[in-house]
N, CA, C and O atoms as a CHARMM CRD file, in Angstrom:
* protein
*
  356
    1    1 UNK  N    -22.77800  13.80200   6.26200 PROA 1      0.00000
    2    1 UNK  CA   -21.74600  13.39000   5.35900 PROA 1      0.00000
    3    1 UNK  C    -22.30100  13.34200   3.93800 PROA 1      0.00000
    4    1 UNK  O    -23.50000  13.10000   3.79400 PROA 1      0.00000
    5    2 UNK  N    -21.57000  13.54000   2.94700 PROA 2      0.00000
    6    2 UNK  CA   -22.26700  13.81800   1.62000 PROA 2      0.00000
    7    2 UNK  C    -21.83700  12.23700   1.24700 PROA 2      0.00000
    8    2 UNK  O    -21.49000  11.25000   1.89600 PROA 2      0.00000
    9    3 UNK  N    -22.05600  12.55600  -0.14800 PROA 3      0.00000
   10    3 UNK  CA   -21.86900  11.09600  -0.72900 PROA 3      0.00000
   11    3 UNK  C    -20.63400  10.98700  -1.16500 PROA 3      0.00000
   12    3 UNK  O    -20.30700   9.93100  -1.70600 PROA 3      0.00000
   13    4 UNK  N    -19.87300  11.84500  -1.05000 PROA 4      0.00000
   14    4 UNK  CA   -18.44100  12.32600  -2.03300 PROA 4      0.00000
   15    4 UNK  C    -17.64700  11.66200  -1.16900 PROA 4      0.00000
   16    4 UNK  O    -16.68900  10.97600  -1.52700 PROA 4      0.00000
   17    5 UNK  N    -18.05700  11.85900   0.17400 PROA 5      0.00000
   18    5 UNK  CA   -16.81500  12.07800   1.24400 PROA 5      0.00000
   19    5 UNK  C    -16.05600  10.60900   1.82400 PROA 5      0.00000
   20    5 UNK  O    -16.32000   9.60600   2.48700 PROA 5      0.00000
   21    6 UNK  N    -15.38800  10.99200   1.37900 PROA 6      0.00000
   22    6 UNK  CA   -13.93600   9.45500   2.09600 PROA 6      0.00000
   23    6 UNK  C    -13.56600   9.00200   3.29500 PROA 6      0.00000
   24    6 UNK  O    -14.21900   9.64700   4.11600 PROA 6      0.00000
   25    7 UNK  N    -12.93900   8.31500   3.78700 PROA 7      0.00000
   26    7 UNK  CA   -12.41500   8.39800   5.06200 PROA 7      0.00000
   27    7 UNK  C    -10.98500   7.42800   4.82400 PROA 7      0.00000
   28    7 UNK  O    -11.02200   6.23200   4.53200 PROA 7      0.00000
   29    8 UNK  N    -10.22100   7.92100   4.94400 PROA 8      0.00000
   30    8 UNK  CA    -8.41400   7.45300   5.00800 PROA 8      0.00000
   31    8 UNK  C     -8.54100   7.07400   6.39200 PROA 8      0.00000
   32    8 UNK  O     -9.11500   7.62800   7.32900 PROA 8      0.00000
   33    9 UNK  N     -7.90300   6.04800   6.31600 PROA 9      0.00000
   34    9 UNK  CA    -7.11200   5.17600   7.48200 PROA 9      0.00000
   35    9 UNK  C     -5.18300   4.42400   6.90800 PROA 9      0.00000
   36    9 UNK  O     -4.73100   4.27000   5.77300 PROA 9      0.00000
   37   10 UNK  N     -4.61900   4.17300   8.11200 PROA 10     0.00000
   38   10 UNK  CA    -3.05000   3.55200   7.82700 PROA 10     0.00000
   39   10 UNK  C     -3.49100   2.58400   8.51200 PROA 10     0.00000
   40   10 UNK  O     -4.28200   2.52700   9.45400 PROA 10     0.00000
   41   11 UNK  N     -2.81200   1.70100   7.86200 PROA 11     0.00000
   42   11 UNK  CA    -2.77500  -0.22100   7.85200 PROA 11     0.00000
   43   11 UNK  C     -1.14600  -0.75500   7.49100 PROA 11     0.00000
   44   11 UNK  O     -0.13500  -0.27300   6.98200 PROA 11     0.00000
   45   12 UNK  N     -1.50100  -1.81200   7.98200 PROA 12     0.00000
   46   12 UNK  CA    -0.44200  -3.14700   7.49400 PROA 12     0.00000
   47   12 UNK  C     -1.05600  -3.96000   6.67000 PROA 12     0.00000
   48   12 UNK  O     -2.23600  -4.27000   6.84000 PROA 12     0.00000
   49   13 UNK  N     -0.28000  -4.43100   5.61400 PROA 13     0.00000
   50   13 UNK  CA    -1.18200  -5.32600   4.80600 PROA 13     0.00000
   51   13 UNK  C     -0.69200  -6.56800   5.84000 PROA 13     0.00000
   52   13 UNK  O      0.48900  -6.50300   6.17800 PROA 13     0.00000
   53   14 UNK  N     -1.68700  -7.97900   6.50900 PROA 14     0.00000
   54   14 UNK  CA    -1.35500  -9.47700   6.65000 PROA 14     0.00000
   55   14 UNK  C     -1.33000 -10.23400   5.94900 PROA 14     0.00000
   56   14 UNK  O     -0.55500 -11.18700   6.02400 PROA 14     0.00000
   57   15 UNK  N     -1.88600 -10.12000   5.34300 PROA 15     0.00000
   58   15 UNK  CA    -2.56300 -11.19900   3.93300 PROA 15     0.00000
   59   15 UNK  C     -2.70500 -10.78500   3.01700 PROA 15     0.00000
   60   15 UNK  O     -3.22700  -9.71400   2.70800 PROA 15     0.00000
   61   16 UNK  N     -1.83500 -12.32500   1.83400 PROA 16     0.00000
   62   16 UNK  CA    -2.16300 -11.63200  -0.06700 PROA 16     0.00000
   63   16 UNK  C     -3.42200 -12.44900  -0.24400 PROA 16     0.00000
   64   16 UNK  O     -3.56100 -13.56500   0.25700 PROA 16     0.00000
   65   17 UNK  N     -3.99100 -12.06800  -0.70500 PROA 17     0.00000
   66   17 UNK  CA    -5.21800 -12.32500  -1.48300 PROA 17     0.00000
   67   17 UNK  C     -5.60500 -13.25300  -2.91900 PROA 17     0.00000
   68   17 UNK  O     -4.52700 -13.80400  -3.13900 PROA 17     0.00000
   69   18 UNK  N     -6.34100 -13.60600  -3.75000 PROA 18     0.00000
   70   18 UNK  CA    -5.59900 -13.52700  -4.84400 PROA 18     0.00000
   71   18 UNK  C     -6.66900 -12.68300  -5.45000 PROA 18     0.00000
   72   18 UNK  O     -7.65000 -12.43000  -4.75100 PROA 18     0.00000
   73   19 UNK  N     -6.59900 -12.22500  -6.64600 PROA 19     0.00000
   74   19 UNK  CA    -7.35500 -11.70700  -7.64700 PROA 19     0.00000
   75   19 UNK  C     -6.76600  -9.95900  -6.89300 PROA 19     0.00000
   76   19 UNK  O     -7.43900  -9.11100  -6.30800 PROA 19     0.00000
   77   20 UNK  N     -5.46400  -9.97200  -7.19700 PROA 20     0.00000
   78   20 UNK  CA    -5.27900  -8.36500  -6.63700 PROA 20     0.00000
   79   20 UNK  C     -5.54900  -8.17900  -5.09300 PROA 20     0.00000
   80   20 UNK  O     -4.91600  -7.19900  -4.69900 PROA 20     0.00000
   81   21 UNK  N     -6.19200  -8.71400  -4.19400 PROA 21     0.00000
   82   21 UNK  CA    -6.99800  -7.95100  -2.99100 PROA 21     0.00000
   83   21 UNK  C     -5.91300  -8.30400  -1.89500 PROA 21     0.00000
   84   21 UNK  O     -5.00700  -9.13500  -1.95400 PROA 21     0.00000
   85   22 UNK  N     -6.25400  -7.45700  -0.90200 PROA 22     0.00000
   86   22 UNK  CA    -5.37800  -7.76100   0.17100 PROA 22     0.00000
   87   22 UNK  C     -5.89300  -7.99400   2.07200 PROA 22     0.00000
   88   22 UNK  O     -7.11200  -7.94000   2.23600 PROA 22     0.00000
   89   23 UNK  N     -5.29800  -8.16000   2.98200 PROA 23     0.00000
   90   23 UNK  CA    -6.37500  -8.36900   3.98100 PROA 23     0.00000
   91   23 UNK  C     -5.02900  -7.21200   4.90700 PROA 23     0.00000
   92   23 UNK  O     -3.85600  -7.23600   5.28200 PROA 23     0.00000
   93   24 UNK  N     -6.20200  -6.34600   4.88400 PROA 24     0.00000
   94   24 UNK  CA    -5.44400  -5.32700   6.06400 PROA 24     0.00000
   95   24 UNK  C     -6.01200  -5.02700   7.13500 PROA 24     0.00000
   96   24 UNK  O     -7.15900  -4.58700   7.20900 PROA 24     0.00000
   97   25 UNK  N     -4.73600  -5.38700   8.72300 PROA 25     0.00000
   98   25 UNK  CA    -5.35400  -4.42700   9.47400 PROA 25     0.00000
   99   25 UNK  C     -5.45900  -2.92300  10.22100 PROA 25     0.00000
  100   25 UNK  O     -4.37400  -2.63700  10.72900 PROA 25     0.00000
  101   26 UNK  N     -6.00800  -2.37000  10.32800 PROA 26     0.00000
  102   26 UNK  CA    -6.03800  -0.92300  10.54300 PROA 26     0.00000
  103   26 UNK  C     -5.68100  -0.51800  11.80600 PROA 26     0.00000
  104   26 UNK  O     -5.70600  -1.28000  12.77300 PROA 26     0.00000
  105   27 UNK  N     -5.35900   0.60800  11.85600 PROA 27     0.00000
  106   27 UNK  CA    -4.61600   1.30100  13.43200 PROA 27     0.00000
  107   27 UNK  C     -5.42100   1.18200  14.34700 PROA 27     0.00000
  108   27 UNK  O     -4.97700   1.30000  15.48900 PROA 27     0.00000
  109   28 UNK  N     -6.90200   0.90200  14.15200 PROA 28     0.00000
  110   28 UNK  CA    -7.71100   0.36400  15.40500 PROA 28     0.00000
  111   28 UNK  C     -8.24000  -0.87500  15.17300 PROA 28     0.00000
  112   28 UNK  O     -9.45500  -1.04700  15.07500 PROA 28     0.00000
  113   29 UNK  N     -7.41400  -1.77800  15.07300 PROA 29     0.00000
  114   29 UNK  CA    -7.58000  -3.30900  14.77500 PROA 29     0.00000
  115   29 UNK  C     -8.40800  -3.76200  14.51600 PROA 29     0.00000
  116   29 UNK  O     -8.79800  -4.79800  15.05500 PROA 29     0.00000
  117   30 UNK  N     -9.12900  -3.03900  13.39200 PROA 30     0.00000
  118   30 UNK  CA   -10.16600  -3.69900  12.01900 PROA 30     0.00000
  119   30 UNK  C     -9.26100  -4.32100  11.09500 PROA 30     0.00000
  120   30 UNK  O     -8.26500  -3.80100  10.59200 PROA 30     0.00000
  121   31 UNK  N     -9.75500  -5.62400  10.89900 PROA 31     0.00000
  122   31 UNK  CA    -9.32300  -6.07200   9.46500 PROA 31     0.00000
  123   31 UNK  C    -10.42300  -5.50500   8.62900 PROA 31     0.00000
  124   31 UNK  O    -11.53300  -5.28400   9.11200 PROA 31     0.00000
  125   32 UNK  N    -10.06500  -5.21600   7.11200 PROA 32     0.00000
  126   32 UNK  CA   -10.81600  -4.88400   6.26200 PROA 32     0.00000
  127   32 UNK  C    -10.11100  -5.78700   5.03700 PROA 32     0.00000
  128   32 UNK  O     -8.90000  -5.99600   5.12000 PROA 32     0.00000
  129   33 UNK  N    -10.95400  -6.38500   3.76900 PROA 33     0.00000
  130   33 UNK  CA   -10.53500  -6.52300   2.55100 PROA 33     0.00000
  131   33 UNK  C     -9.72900  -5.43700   1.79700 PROA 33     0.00000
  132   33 UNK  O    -10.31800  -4.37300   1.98800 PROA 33     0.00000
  133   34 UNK  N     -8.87200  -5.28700   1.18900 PROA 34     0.00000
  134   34 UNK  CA    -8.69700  -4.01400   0.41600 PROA 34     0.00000
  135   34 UNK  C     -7.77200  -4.43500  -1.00100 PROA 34     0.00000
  136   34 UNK  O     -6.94700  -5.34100  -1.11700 PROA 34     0.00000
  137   35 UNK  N     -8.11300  -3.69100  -1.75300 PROA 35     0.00000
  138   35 UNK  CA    -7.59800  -3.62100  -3.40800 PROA 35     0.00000
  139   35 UNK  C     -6.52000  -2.80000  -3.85200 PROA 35     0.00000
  140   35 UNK  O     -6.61700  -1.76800  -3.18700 PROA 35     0.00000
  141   36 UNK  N     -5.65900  -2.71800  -4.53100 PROA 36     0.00000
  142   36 UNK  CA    -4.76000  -1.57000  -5.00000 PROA 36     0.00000
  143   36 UNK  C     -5.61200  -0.75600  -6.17700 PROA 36     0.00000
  144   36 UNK  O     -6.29600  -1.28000  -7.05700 PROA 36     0.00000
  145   37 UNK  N     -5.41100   0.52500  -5.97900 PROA 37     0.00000
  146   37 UNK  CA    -5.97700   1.70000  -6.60800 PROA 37     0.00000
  147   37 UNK  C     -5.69500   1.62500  -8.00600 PROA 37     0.00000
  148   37 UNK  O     -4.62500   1.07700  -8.27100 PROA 37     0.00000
  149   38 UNK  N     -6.45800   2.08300  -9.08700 PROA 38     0.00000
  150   38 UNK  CA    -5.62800   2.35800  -9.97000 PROA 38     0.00000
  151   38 UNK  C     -4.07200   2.83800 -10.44700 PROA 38     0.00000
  152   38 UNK  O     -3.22900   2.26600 -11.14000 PROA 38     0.00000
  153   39 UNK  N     -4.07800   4.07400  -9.79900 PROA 39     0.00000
  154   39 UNK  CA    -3.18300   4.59700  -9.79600 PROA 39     0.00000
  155   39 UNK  C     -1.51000   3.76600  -9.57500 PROA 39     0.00000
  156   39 UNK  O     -0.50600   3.93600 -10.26600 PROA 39     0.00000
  157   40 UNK  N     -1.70500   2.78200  -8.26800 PROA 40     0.00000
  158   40 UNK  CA    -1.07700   2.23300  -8.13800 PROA 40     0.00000
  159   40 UNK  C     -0.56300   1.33700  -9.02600 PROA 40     0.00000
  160   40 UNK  O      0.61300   0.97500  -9.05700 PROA 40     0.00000
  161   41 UNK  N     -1.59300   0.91500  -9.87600 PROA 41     0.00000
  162   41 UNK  CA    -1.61000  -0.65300 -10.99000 PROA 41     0.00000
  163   41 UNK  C     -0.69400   0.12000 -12.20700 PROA 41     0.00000
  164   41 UNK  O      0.03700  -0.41600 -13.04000 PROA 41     0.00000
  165   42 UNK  N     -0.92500   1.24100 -12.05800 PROA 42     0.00000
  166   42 UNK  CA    -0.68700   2.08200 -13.70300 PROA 42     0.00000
  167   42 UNK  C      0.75200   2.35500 -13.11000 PROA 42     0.00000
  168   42 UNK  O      1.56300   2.10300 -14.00100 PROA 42     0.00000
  169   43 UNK  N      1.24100   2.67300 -12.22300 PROA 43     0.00000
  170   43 UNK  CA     3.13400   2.70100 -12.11900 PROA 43     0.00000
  171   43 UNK  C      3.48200   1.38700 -11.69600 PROA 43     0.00000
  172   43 UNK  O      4.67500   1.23000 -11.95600 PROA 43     0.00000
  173   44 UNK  N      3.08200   0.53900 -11.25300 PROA 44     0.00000
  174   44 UNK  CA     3.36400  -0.97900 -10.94500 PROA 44     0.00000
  175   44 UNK  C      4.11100  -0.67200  -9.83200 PROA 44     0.00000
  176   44 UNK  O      5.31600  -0.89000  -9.70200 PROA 44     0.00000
  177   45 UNK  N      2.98900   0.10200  -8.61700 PROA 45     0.00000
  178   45 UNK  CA     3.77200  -0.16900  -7.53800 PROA 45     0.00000
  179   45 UNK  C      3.36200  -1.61300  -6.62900 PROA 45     0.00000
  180   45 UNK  O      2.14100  -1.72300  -6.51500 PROA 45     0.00000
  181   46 UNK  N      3.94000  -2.43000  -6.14500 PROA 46     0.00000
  182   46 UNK  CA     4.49400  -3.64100  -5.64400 PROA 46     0.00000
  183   46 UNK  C      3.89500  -3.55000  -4.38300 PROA 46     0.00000
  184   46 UNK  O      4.47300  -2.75400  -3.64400 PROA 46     0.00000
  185   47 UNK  N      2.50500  -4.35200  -3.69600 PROA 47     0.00000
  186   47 UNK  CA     2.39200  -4.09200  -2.56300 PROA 47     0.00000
  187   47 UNK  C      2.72900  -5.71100  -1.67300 PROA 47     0.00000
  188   47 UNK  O      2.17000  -6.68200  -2.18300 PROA 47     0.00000
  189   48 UNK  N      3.48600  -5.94800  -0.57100 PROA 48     0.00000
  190   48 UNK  CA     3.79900  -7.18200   0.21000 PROA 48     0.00000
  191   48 UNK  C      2.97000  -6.84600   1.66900 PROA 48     0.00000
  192   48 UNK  O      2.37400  -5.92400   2.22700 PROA 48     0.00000
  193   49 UNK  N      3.31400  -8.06600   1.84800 PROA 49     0.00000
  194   49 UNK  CA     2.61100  -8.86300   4.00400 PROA 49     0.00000
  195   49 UNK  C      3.96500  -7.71000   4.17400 PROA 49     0.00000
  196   49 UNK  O      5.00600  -7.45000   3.57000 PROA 49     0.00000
  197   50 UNK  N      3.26000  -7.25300   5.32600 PROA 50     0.00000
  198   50 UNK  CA     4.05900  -6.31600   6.27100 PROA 50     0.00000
  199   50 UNK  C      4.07800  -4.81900   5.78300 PROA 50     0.00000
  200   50 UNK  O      3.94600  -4.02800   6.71800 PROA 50     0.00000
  201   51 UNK  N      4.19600  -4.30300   4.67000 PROA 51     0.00000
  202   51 UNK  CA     3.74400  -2.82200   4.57100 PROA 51     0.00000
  203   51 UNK  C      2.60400  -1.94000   5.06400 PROA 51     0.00000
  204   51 UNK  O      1.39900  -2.19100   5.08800 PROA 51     0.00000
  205   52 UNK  N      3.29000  -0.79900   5.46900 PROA 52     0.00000
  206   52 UNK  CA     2.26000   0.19200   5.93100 PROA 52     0.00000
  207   52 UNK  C      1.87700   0.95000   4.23600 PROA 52     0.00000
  208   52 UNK  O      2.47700   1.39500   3.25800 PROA 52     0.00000
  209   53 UNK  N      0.39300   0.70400   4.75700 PROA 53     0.00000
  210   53 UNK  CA    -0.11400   1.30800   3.58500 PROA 53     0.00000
  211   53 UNK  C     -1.43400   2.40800   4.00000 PROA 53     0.00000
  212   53 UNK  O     -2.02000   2.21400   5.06500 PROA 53     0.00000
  213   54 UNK  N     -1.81200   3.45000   3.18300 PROA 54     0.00000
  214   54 UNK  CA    -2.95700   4.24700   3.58600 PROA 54     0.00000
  215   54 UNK  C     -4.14100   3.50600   2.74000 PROA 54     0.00000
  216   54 UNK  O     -3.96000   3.03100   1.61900 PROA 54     0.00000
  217   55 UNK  N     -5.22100   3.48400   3.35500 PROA 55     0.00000
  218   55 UNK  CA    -6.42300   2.88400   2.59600 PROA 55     0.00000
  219   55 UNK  C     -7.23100   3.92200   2.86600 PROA 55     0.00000
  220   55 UNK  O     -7.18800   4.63100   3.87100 PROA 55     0.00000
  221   56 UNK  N     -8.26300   4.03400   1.59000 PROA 56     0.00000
  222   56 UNK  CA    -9.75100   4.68500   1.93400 PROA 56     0.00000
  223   56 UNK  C    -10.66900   4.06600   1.42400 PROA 56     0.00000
  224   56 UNK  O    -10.76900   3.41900   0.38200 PROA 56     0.00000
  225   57 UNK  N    -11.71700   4.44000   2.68300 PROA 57     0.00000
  226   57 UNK  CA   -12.98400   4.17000   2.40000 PROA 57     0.00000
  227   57 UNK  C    -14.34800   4.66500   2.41200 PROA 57     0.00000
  228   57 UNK  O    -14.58200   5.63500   3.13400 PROA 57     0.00000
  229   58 UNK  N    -15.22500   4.18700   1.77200 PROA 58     0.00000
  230   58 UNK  CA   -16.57000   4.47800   1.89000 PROA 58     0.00000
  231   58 UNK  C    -17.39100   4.74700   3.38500 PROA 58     0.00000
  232   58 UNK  O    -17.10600   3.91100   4.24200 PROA 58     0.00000
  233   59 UNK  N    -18.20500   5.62800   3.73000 PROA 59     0.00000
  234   59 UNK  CA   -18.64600   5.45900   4.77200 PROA 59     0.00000
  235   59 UNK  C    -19.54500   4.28200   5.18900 PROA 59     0.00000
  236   59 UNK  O    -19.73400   3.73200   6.27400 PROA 59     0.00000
  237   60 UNK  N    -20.09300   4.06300   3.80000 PROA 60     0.00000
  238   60 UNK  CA   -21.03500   2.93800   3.87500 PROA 60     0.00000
  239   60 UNK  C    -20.81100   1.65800   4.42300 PROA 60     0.00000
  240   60 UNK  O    -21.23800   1.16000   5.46400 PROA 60     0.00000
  241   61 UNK  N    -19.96200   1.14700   3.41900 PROA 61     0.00000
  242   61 UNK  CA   -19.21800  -0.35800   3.58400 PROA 61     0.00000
  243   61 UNK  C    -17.86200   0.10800   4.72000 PROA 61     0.00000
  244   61 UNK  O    -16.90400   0.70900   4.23300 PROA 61     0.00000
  245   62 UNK  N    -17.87200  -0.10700   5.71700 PROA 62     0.00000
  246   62 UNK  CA   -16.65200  -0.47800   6.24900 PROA 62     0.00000
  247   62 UNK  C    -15.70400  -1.12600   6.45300 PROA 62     0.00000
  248   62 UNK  O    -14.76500  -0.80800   7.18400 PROA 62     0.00000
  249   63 UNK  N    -15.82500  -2.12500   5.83000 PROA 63     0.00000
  250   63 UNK  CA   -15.29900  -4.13500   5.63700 PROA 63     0.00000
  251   63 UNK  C    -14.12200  -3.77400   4.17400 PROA 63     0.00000
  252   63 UNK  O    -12.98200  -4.23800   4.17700 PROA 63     0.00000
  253   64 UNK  N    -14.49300  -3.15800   3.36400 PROA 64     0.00000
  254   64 UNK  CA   -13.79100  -2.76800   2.49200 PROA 64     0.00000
  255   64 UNK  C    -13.22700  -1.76300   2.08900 PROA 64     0.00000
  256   64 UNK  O    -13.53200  -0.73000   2.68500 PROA 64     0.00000
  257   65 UNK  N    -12.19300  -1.65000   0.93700 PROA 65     0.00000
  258   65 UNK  CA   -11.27100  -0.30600   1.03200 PROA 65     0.00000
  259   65 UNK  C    -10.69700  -0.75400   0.06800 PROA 65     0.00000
  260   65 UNK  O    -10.84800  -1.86200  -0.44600 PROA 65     0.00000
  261   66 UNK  N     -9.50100   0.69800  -0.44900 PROA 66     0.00000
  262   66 UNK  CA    -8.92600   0.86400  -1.43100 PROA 66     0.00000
  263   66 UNK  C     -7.54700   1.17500  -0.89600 PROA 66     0.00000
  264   66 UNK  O     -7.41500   2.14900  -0.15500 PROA 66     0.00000
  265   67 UNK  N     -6.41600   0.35200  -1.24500 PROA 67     0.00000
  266   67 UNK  CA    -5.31900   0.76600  -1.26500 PROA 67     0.00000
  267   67 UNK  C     -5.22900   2.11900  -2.00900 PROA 67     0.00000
  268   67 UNK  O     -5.88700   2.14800  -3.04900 PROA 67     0.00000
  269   68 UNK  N     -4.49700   3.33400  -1.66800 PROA 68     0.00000
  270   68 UNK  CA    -3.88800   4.38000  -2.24700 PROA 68     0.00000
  271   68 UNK  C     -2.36500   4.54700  -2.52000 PROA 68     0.00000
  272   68 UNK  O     -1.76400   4.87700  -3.54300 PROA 68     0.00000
  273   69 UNK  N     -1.84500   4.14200  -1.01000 PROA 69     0.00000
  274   69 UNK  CA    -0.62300   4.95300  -1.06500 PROA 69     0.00000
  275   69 UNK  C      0.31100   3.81300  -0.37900 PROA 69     0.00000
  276   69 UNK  O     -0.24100   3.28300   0.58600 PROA 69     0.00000
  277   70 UNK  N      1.64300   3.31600  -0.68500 PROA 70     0.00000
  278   70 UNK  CA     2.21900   2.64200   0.07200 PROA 70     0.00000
  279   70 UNK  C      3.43900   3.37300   0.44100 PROA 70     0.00000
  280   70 UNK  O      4.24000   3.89000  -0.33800 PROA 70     0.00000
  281   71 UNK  N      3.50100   3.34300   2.29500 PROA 71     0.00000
  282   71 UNK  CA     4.46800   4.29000   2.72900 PROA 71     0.00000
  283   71 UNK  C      5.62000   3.17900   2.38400 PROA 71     0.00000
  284   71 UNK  O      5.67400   1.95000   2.36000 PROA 71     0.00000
  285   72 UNK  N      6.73500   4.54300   2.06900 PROA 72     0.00000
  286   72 UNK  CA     8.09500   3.60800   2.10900 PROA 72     0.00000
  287   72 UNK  C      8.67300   3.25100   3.63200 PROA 72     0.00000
  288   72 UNK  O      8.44200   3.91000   4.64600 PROA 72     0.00000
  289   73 UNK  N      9.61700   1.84200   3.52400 PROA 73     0.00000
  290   73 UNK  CA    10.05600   1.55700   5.06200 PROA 73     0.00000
  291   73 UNK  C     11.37400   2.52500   5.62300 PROA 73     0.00000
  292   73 UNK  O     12.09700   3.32400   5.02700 PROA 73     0.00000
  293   74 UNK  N     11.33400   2.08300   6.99800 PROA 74     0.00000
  294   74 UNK  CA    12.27100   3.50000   7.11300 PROA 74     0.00000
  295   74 UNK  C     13.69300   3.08800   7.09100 PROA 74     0.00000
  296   74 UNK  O     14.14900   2.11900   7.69700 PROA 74     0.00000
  297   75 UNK  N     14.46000   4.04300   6.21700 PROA 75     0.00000
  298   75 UNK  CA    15.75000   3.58100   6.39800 PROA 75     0.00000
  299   75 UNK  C     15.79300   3.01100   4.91100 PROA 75     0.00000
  300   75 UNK  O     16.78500   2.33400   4.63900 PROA 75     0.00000
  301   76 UNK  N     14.67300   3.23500   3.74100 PROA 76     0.00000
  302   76 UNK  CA    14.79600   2.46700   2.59600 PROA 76     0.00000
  303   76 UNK  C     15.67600   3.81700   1.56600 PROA 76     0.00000
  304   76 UNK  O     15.50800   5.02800   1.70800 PROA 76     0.00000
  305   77 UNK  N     16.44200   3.25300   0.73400 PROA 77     0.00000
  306   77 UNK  CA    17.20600   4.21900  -0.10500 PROA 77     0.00000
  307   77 UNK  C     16.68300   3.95800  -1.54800 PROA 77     0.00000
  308   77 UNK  O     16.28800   2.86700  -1.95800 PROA 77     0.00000
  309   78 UNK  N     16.75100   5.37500  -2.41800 PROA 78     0.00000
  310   78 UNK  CA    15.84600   5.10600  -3.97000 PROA 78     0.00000
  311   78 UNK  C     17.10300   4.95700  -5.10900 PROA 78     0.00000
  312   78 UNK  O     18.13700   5.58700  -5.32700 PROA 78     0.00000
  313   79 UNK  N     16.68300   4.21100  -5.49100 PROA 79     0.00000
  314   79 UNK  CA    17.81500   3.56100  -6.69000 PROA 79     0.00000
  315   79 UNK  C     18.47900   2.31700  -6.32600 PROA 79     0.00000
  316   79 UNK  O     19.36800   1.88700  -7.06100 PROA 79     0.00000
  317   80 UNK  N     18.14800   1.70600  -5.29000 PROA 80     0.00000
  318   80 UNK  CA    18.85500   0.20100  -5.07400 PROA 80     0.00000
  319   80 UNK  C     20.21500   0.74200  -4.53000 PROA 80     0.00000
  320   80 UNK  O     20.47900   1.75200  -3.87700 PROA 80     0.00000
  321   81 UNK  N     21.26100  -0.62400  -5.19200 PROA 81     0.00000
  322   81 UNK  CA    22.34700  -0.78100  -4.22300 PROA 81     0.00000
  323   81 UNK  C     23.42800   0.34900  -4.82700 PROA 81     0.00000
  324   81 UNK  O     23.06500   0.80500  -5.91100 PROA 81     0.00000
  325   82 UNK  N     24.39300   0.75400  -4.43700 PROA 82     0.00000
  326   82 UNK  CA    25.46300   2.02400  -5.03600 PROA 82     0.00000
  327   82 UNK  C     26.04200   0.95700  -6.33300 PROA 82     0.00000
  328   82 UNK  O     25.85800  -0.26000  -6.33000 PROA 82     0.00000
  329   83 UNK  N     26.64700   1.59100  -7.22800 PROA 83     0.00000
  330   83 UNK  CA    27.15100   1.11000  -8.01500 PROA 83     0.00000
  331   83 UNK  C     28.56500   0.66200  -7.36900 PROA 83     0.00000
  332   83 UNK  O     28.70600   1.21400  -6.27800 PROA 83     0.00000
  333   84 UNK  N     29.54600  -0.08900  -7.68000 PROA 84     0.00000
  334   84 UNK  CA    30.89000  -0.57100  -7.46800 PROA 84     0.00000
  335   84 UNK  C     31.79900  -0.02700  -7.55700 PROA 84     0.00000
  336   84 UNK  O     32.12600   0.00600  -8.74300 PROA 84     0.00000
  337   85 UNK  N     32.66000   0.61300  -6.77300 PROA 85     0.00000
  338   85 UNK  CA    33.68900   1.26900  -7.25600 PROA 85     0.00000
  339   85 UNK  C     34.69500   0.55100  -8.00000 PROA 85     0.00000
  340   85 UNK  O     34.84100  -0.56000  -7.49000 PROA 85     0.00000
  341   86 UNK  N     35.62500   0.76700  -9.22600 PROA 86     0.00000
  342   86 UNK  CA    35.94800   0.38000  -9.75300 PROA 86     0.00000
  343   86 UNK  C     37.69200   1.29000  -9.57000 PROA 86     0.00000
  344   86 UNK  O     37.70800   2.51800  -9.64300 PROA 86     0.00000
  345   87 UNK  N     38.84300   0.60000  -9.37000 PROA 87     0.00000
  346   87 UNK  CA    40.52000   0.94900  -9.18300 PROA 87     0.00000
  347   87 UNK  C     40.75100   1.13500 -10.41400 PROA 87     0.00000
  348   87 UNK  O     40.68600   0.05700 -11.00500 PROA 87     0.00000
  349   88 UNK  N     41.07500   2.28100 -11.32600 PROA 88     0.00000
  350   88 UNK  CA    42.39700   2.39400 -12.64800 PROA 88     0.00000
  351   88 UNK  C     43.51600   1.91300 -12.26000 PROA 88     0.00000
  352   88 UNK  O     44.14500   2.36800 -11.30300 PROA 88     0.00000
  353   89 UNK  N     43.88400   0.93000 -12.97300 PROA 89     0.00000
  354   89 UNK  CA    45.10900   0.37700 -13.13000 PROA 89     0.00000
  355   89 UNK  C     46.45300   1.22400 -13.65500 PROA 89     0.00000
  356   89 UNK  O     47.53600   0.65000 -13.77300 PROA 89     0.00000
């Protein structure tokens, strides 16, 4: 393995943290610490208890990780609620 190389795993976040971090566990029931990515901080995506999220990590440290990506839930619609229909009088 080089030094470059990553390893992605999917999680649930259980636990908020404070100082940003989160306590996730992974599809083979590791908890690990984990952080939101930059990327994430810079669009202000919103991570909660109960989301599936992708994390990566170091080969080294296994205990820790990086939030990347938070999957959306299923059945979620983009833009919120419909606007109101409104009757001409």
């Amino acid at each position: 393995m080089a030094k470059e190389d990553i390893v992605e795993f999917d999680g649930q976040i259980t636990e908020l943290l404070p100082e940003g971090r989160f306590r996730v566990r992974l599809e083979n029931d590791h908890e690990i610490l984990a952080y939101t990515a930059g990327r994430m901080k810079k669009n202000r995506i919103r991570s909660m208890v109960g989301d599936r999220v992708t994390v990566e990590m170091t080969p080294y440290d296994m205990d820790r990780g990086r939030i990347i990506y938070r999957h959306k839930p299923e059945g979620a619609r983009v833009g919120g609620s419909p606007r109101p229909q409104y009757r001409r009088r």
